[in-house]
C-alpha positions in Angstrom: 87.5 78.1 157.3 88.2 75.3 154.9 88.7 76.6 151.3 89.4 74.8 148.1 92.8 74.2 146.6 92.0 76.9 143.9 91.1 79.5 146.6 94.2 78.6 148.5 96.3 79.2 145.4 94.7 82.6 144.9 95.4 83.4 148.6 99.1 82.5 148.2 99.5 84.8 145.3 98.8 87.8 147.5 102.0 88.4 149.3 102.5 92.2 149.3 100.4 95.0 150.9 97.5 96.7 149.2 95.3 99.6 150.3 92.2 98.0 148.9 91.5 94.4 148.0 88.4 93.6 146.1 87.0 90.0 146.2 84.6 90.3 143.2 81.9 87.8 142.4 82.7 86.6 145.9 79.7 84.3 146.4 80.0 83.3 150.1 83.2 85.3 150.6 85.5 82.5 151.6 88.5 83.9 149.9 88.0 87.4 151.2 87.5 86.1 154.7 90.7 84.2 154.5 92.5 87.3 153.4 90.8 89.3 156.1 91.9 86.9 158.7 95.6 87.3 157.8 95.2 91.1 157.3 96.2 91.0 153.6 95.1 94.6 153.0 94.1 97.8 154.8 90.5 97.3 153.5 88.9 94.3 152.0 85.8 94.6 149.9 83.3 91.8 149.1 81.4 92.4 145.9 78.5 90.5 144.4 75.1 91.3 142.9 73.2 88.5 144.7 71.4 90.3 147.5 70.4 87.2 149.6 74.0 85.8 149.6 75.5 89.2 150.4 73.1 89.7 153.3 74.2 86.3 154.7 77.8 87.2 154.1 77.3 90.5 156.0 75.9 88.6 159.0 78.8 86.2 158.9 81.4 89.0 158.8 79.7 90.7 161.7 79.8 87.5 163.7 83.4 86.4 162.9 85.1 89.8 162.4 83.3 92.2 164.7 86.4 94.3 165.5 87.1 94.7 161.8 83.6 95.9 161.0 83.3 98.9 158.6 80.2 99.2 156.6 80.8 102.8 155.6 84.1 104.0 154.0 83.8 107.4 155.8 84.3 105.7 159.1 87.3 103.7 157.9 90.3 105.9 157.1 93.3 104.1 155.6 96.1 103.6 158.0 94.0 102.0 160.7 95.8 99.4 162.8 93.3 96.7 161.8 92.0 95.7 158.4 88.4 96.6 157.6 85.7 94.9 155.5 82.9 96.3 153.4 80.2 94.5 151.6 79.0 95.9 148.2 75.9 94.4 146.6 76.5 95.9 143.2 77.7 95.3 139.6 81.5 94.5 139.7 81.9 96.9 136.7 80.9 99.8 139.0 83.2 99.2 142.0 84.4 102.6 143.4 88.2 102.6 143.3 89.6 105.3 145.5 92.3 107.7 144.1 95.9 107.7 145.4 95.7 104.1 146.5 96.9 100.6 145.5 94.1 98.3 144.5 94.0 94.6 143.8 90.8 93.3 142.0 90.2 89.6 142.2 87.7 88.1 139.8 87.3 84.3 139.9 84.8 81.6 139.4 83.1 83.2 136.3 83.1 82.5 132.6 85.7 84.0 130.3 83.3 86.2 128.4 81.8 87.8 131.5 85.2 88.2 133.1 86.5 90.1 130.0 83.4 92.4 130.1 84.0 93.2 133.7 87.7 94.1 133.3 86.9 96.2 130.2 84.3 98.1 132.1 86.5 98.7 135.1 89.4 99.9 133.0 87.1 102.2 130.8 85.7 103.7 134.0 89.2 104.4 135.4 90.3 105.9 132.1 87.4 108.3 132.0 88.2 109.4 135.6 91.9 109.7 134.8 92.4 108.2 138.2 95.8 108.3 140.0 95.8 104.7 141.2 97.9 101.5 141.1 95.6 98.8 139.8 96.3 95.1 139.6 94.1 92.1 138.8 94.1 88.5 139.8 91.9 86.6 137.3 90.8 83.0 137.4 88.1 82.2 134.7 86.4 78.8 134.7 86.9 78.5 130.9 87.9 80.4 127.7 91.4 81.0 128.9 92.8 81.7 125.4 90.1 84.3 124.9 90.7 85.9 128.3 94.5 86.1 127.7 94.1 87.5 124.2 91.7 90.2 125.6 93.9 91.1 128.5 96.8 91.6 126.1 94.7 93.7 123.8 93.7 95.9 126.8 97.4 96.6 127.6 97.6 94.7 130.9 101.0 93.4 131.8 101.9 90.0 133.3 103.2 89.8 136.8 102.7 86.0 137.4 100.7 83.1 136.0 100.0 79.6 137.2 97.8 76.6 136.5 96.4 74.1 138.8 94.0 71.1 139.0 91.3 71.2 141.6 88.5 68.6 142.0 89.1 67.3 138.5 89.1 70.6 136.7 92.0 72.7 135.4 92.3 76.4 136.2 94.6 79.1 135.0 95.4 82.1 137.2 96.7 85.4 136.0 98.2 88.2 138.1 98.2 91.4 135.9 99.2 95.0 136.2 97.4 97.9 134.6 99.9 100.4 133.2 97.8 103.6 132.9 100.5 106.2 132.1 104.1 106.4 130.8 105.6 106.7 134.2 104.1 103.5 135.3 105.6 101.7 132.2 109.0 102.0 133.8 107.8 99.8 136.6 106.8 96.9 134.4 110.2 95.5 134.3 110.3 95.3 138.1 107.1 93.2 138.1 108.0 91.0 135.1 109.4 87.5 135.7 112.2 85.8 133.7 110.0 83.4 131.6 110.3 83.8 127.9 107.1 85.7 127.1 107.0 87.5 130.5 110.4 89.2 130.1 108.6 92.5 129.1 105.4 91.7 130.9 103.8 90.4 127.8 100.8 88.0 128.1 101.0 84.9 126.0 97.6 83.7 124.6 98.4 80.1 125.4 100.5 80.8 128.5 104.3 80.6 128.8 105.6 81.3 132.3 103.3 78.8 133.9 104.7 75.9 131.8 108.2 76.5 133.0 110.1 74.4 135.6 107.4 71.7 136.0 108.2 68.4 137.7 107.9 65.2 135.8 104.4 64.6 137.2 103.3 68.1 136.6 104.6 68.0 133.0 102.6 64.8 132.4 99.4 66.3 133.7 100.0 69.5 131.7 100.5 67.5 128.5 97.2 65.7 129.2 95.5 69.0 129.8 96.8 70.5 126.5 95.8 67.4 124.6 92.3 67.9 126.0 92.2 71.6 125.0 93.5 70.9 121.5 90.9 68.1 121.0 88.1 70.4 122.2 89.0 73.2 119.8 89.5 70.8 116.9 85.9 69.9 117.1 84.7 73.5 116.8 83.8 74.6 113.3 86.0 77.4 111.9 83.1 79.7 111.3 82.5 79.7 115.1 86.1 80.1 115.9 87.7 82.5 113.4 91.2 82.4 115.1 91.1 78.5 115.3 94.3 78.0 113.2 96.4 80.4 115.4 94.9 79.0 118.6 95.8 75.4 117.7 99.2 76.4 116.6 99.9 78.3 119.9 98.8 75.3 122.0 100.7 72.8 119.9 103.8 74.9 120.3 103.4 74.8 124.1 102.8 71.0 124.0 105.9 70.5 121.9 107.9 72.5 124.4 106.6 70.3 127.3 107.3 67.1 125.3 110.8 68.3 124.8 111.3 69.1 128.4 110.0 65.7 129.4 112.4 64.0 127.0 115.3 66.0 128.5 114.3 64.9 132.0 114.2 61.2 130.9 117.6 61.5 129.2 119.1 62.8 132.5 
């Protein structure tokens, strides 16, 4: 299966075992099938609300992964020697996260506002259940990155990793986040945090921080171009439509100044 550079990057971020991996808003399921092929989780779930697409996906999974077939959870106990797949034609907000398990929920290819609504709904449902689970997210919105990051910080999610990439002329940001749902889990945040400035305590920066570190000269140049485009876009939006405009612009300009300084240091060397 040939998948895009963006999906390849999402795939590479998943490098530890999970009990359940949820490929949400999965469309034709290319990412989930790539993960299924390399047995990235004990059970891989494909979730989307488009019934015709999910029917076709089910047929493809039956064809290409017949030994991994598992259309009913009751017939698929964890610990099986082979990964299993399950197709869910449902609202992502209602995904049934099993207790006493480690879950990774991937939401990619949707707008920032919808993505935030889905994460809020998932977390609210788990809080009501008082579920005993380990829950992580990998998020890749198609736009509104500042809004998404601010919302994830407000929801109390912690940063594990972040990256940005260019694919087919578009820029994407990818966030790998951890849900800390009790005090005991808070002690684990430091083990997941990276050494970047704003990620030291797992904090999410609204404009990004970790992903702007350690760039090559070429990457730095593209990142600066990307930030100039972002700043120009938000400068055109009236303040009454963007109440936090001043802070947003200040945050992105701070990152741009940091990259400019890094580029200058590279040139001096």
